Short mmCIF file of C-alpha atoms (C1' of nucleotides) in Angstrom, two decimals:
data_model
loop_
_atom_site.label_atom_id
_atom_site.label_comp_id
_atom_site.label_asym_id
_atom_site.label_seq_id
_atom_site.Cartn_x
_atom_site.Cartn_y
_atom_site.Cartn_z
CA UNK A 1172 -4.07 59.37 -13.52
CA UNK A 1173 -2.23 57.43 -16.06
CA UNK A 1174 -3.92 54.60 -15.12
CA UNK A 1175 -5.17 53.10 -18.29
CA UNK A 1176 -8.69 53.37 -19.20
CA UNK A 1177 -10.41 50.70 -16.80
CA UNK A 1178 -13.62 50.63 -18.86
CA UNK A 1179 -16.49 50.30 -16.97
CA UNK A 1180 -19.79 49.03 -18.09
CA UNK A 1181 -23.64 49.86 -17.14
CA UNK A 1182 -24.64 47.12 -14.27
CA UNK A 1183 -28.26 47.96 -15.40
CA UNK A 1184 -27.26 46.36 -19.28
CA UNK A 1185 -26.05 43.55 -17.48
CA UNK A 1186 -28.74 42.84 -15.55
CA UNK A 1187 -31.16 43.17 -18.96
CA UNK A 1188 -29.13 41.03 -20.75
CA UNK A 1189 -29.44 38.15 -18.27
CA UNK A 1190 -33.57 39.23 -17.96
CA UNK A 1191 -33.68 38.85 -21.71
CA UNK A 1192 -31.23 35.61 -21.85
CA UNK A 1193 -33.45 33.83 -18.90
CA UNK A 1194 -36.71 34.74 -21.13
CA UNK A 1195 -35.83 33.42 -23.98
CA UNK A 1196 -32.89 30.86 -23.41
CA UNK A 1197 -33.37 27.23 -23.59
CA UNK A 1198 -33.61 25.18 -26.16
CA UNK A 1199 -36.96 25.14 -27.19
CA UNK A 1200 -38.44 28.75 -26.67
CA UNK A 1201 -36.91 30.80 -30.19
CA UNK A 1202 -38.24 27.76 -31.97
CA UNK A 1203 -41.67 27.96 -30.40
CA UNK A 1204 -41.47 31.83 -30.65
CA UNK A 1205 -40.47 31.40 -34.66
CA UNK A 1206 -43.41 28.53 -34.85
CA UNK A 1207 -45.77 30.75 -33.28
CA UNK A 1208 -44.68 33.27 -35.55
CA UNK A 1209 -45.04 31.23 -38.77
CA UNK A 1210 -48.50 31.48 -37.81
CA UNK A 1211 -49.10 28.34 -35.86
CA UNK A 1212 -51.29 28.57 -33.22
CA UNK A 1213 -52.63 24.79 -32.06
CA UNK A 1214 -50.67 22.85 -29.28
CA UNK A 1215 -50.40 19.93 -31.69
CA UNK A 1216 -49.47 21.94 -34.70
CA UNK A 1217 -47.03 23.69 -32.52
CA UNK A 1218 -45.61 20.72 -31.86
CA UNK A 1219 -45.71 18.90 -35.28
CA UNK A 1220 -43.55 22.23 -36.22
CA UNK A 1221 -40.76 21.52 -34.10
CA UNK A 1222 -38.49 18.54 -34.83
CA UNK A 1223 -37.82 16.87 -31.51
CA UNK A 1224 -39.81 18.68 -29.19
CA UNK A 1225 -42.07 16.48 -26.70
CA UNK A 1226 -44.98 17.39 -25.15
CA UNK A 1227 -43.76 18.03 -21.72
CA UNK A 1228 -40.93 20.37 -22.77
CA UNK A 1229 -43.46 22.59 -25.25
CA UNK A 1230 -45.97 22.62 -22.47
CA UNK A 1231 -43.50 23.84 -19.71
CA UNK A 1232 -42.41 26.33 -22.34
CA UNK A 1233 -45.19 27.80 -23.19
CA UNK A 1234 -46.76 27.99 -19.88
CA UNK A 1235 -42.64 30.13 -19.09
CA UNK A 1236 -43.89 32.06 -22.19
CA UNK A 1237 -47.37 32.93 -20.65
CA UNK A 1238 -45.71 33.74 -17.38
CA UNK A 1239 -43.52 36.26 -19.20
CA UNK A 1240 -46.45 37.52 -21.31
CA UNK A 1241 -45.26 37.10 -24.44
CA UNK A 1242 -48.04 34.69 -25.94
CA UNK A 1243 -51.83 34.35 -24.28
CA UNK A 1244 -53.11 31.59 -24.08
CA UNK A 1245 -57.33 31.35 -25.54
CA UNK A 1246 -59.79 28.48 -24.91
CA UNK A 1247 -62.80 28.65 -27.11
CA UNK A 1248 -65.57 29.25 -25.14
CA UNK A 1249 -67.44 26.79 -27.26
CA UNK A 1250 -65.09 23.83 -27.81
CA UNK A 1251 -63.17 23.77 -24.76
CA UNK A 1252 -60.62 21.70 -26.39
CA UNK A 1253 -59.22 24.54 -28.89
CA UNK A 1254 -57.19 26.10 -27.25
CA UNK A 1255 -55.14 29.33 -29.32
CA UNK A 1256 -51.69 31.10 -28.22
CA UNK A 1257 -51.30 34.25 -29.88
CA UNK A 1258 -48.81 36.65 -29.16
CA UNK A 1259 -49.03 39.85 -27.12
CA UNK A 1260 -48.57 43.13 -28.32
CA UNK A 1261 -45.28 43.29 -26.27
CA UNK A 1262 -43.44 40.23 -28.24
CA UNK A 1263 -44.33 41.32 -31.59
CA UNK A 1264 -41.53 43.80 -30.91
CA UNK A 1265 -39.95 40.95 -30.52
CA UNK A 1266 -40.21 39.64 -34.41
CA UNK A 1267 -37.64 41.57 -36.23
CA UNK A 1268 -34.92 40.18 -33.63
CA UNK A 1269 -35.60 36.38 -34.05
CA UNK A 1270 -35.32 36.99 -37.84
CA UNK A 1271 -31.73 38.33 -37.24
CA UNK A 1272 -31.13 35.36 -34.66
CA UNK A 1273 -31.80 33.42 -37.41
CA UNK A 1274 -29.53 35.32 -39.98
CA UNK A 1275 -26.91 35.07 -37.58
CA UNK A 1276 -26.75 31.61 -36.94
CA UNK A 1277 -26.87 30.65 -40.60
CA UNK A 1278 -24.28 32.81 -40.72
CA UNK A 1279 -22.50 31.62 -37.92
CA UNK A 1280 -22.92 27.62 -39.02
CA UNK A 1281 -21.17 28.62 -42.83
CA UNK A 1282 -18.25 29.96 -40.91
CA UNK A 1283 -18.27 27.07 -38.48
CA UNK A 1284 -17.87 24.67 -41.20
CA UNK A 1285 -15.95 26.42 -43.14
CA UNK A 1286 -13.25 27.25 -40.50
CA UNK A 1287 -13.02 23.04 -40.13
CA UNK A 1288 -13.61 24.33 -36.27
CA UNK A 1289 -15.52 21.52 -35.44
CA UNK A 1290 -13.23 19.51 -33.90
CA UNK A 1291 -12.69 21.99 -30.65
CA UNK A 1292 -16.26 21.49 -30.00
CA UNK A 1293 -16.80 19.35 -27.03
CA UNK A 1294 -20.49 19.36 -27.94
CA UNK A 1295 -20.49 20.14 -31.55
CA UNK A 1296 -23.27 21.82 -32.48
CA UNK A 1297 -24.04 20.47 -36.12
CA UNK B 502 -58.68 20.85 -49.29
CA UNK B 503 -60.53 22.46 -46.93
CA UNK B 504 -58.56 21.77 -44.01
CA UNK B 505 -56.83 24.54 -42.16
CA UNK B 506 -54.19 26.19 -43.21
CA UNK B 507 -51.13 23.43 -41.62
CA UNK B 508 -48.14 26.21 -41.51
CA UNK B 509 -45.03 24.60 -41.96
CA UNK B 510 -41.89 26.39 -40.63
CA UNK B 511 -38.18 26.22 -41.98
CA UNK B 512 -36.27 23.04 -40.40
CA UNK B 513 -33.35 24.88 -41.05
CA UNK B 514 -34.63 28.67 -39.45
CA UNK B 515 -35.48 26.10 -35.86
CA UNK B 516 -32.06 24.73 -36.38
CA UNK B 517 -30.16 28.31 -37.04
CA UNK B 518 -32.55 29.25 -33.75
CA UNK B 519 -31.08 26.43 -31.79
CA UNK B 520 -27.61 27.22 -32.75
CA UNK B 521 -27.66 30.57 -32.09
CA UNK B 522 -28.81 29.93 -28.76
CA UNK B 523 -26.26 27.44 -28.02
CA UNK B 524 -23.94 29.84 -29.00
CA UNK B 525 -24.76 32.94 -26.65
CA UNK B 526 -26.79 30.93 -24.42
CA UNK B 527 -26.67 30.67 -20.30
CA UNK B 528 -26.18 33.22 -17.66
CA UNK B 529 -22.98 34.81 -18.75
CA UNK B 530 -22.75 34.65 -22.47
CA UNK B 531 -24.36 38.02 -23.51
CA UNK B 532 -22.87 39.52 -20.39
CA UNK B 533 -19.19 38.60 -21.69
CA UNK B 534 -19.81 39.84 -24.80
CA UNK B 535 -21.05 42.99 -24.26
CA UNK B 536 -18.64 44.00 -21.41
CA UNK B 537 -15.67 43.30 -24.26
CA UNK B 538 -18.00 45.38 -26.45
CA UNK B 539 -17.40 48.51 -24.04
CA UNK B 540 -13.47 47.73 -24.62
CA UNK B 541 -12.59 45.57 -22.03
CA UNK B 542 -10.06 43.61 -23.01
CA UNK B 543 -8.25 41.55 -20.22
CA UNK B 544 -9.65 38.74 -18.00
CA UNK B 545 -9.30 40.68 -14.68
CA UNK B 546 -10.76 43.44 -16.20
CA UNK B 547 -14.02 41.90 -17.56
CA UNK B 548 -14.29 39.88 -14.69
CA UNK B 549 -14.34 42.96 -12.30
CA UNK B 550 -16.71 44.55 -14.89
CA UNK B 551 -19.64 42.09 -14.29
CA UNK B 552 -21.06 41.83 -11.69
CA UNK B 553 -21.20 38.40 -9.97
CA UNK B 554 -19.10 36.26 -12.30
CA UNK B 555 -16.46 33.98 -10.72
CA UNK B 556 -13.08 33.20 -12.49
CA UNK B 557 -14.20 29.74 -13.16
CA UNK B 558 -17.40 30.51 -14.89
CA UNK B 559 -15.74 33.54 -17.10
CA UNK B 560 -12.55 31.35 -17.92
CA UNK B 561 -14.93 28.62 -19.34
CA UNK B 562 -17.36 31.04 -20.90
CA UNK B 563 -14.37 32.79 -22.81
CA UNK B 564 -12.80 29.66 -24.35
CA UNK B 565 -16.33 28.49 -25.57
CA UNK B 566 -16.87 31.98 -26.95
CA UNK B 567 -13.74 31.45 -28.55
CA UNK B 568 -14.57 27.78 -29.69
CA UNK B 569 -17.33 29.56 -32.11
CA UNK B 570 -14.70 32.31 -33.29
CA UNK B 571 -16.23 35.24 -31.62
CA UNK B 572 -13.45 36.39 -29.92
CA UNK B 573 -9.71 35.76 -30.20
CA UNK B 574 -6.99 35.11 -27.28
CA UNK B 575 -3.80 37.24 -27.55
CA UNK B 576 -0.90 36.51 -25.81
CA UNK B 577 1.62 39.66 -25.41
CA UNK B 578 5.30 38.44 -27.40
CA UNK B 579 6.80 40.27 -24.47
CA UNK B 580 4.71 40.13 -21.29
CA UNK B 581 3.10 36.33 -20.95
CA UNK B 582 1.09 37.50 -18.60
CA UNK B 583 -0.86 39.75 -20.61
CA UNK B 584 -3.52 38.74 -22.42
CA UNK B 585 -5.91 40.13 -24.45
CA UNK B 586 -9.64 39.22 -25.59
CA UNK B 587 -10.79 40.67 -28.64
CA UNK B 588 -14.09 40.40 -30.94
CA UNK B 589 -13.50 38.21 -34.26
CA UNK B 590 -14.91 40.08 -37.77
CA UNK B 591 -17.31 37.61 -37.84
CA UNK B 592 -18.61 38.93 -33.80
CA UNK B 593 -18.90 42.41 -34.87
CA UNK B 594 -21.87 41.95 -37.36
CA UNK B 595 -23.34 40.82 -33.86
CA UNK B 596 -23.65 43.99 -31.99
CA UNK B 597 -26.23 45.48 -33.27
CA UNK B 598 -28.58 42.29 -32.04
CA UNK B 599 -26.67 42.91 -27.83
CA UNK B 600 -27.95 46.64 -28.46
CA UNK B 601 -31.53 45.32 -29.19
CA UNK B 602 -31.83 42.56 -26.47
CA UNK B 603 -30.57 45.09 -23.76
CA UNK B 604 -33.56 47.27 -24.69
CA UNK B 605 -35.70 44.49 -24.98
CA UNK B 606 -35.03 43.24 -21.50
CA UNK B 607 -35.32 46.81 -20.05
CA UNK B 608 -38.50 47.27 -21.69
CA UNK B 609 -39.69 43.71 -20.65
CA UNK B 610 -38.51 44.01 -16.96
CA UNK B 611 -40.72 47.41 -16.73
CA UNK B 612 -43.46 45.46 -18.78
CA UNK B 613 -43.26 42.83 -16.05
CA UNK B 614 -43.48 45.13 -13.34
CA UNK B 615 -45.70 46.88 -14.47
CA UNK B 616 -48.49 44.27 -14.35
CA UNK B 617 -47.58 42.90 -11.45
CA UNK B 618 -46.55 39.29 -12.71
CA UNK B 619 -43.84 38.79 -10.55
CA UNK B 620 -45.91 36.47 -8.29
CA UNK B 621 -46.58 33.84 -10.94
CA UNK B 622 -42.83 33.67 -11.74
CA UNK B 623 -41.09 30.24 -10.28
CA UNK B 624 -37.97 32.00 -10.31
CA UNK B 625 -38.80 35.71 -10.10
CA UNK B 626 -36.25 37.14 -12.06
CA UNK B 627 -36.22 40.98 -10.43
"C1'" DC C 691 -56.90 17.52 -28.46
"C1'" DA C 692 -54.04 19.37 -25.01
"C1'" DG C 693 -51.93 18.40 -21.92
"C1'" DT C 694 -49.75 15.80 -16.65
"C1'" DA C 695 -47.04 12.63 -14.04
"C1'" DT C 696 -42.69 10.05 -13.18
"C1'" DC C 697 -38.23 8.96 -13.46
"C1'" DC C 698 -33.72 9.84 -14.55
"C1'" DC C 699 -29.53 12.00 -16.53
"C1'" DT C 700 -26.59 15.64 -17.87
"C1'" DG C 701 -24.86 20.24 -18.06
"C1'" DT C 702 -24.61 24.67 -16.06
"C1'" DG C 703 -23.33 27.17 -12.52
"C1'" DG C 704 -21.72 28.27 -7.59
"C1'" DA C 705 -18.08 27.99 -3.69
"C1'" DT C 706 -13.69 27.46 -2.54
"C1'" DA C 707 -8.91 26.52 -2.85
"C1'" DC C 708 -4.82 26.38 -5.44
"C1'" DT C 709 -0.99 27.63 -9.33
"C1'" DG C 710 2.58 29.02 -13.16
"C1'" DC D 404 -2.22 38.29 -13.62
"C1'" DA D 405 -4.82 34.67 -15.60
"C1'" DG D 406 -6.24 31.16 -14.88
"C1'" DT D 407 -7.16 25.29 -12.89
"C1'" DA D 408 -8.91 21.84 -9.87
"C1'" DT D 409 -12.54 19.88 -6.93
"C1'" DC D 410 -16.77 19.24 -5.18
"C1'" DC D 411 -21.51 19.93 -5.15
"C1'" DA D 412 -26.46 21.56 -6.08
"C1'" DC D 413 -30.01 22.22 -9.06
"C1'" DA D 414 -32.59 23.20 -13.21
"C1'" DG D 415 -33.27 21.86 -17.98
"C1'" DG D 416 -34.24 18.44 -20.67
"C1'" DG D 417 -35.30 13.45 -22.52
"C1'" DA D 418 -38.23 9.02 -22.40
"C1'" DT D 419 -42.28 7.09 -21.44
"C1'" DA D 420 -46.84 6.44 -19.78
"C1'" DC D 421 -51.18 8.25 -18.60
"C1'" DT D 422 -55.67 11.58 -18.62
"C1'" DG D 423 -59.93 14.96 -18.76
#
DNA sequence: CAGTATCCCTGTGGATACTG
DNA sequence: CAGTATCCACAGGGATACTG
């Protein structure tokens, strides 16, 4: 009984961390999330949004993104080549956390460089 | 002038986005984090405390966790063997955002099961 | 415009064995 | 206890070219 507090944690928190993590990990899906957000809603001007993104990696991305319902994906019935994602109801929830990712990696970048960590980095970041 | 509206977005909010998730990225990350956030503090201990980890991945995870200062390494003076992992000040103002994603992927995993989308998932997550 | 198709390379992660 | 070392598989991602 004197054993010292072995904390355990909830498997179930695990388990939605990694959901949430394989959702929205990657490279390129906060950025298309924040683009989307920022109001753009074209493939192309998607695309034009996001410095270094190719076509292949923001169509695989937001096809993942469709699979996981967080955007739709509209054709006009019209003009079959307009094509409009839009979020769903579910991601919007999803706003107010990307704005703090953002925060938080400002954040984290000012300390970065001001620590003179950069060195350690195998893969520096900046 | 009357083209559409062309929305821009912040070079530097897709870069912060891209940091961030370099940072706290892959499988283990968040799962690290948040199992030192429930006050474990020793490698044995966290590693026990999530499930499926192996000493290789958490060993790497932990030094590039503490690469970007969010935790700290403590040897004991007296006991060499005993070593603690602890958050950096600069970690803490992160917690709040772990709190949020584990919701988040709780409420997107029932989401997803909900509707029955598991199907059109490559790599079904559940 | 909104994507596919190919090819190729690297990094992440898993399994297993070993160590101060 | 707290890690390394090795080997290997695969998915994510980049470059480039092509298409309905």
């Amino acid at each position: 009984m004197a054993e010292s507090a072995k904390t355990k944690i909830d498997k179930d928190d695990v388990q939605a961390l990694q959901d949430t993590i394989y959702v929205i990990g990657g490279k390129w899906k906060l950025p298309i999330i924040y683009s989307i957000c920022c109001g753009n809603k074209r493939f192309t001007d998607i695309e034009r949004s996001i410095p270094g993104i190719t076509t292949r990696m923001l169509s695989r991305n937001l096809k993942e993104l469709e699979d996981n319902m967080l955007i739709t994906r509209k054709v006009d019935p019209d003009f079959t080549t307009i094509i409009e994602y839009e979020f769903t109801e579910h991601a919007k929830a999803y706003g107010n956390l990307i704005l703090q990712m953002i925060d938080w990696g400002k954040q984290h970048k000012q300390l970065i460089i001001k620590e003179n960590r950069l060195q350690k980095q195998k893969t520096p970041i900046f």
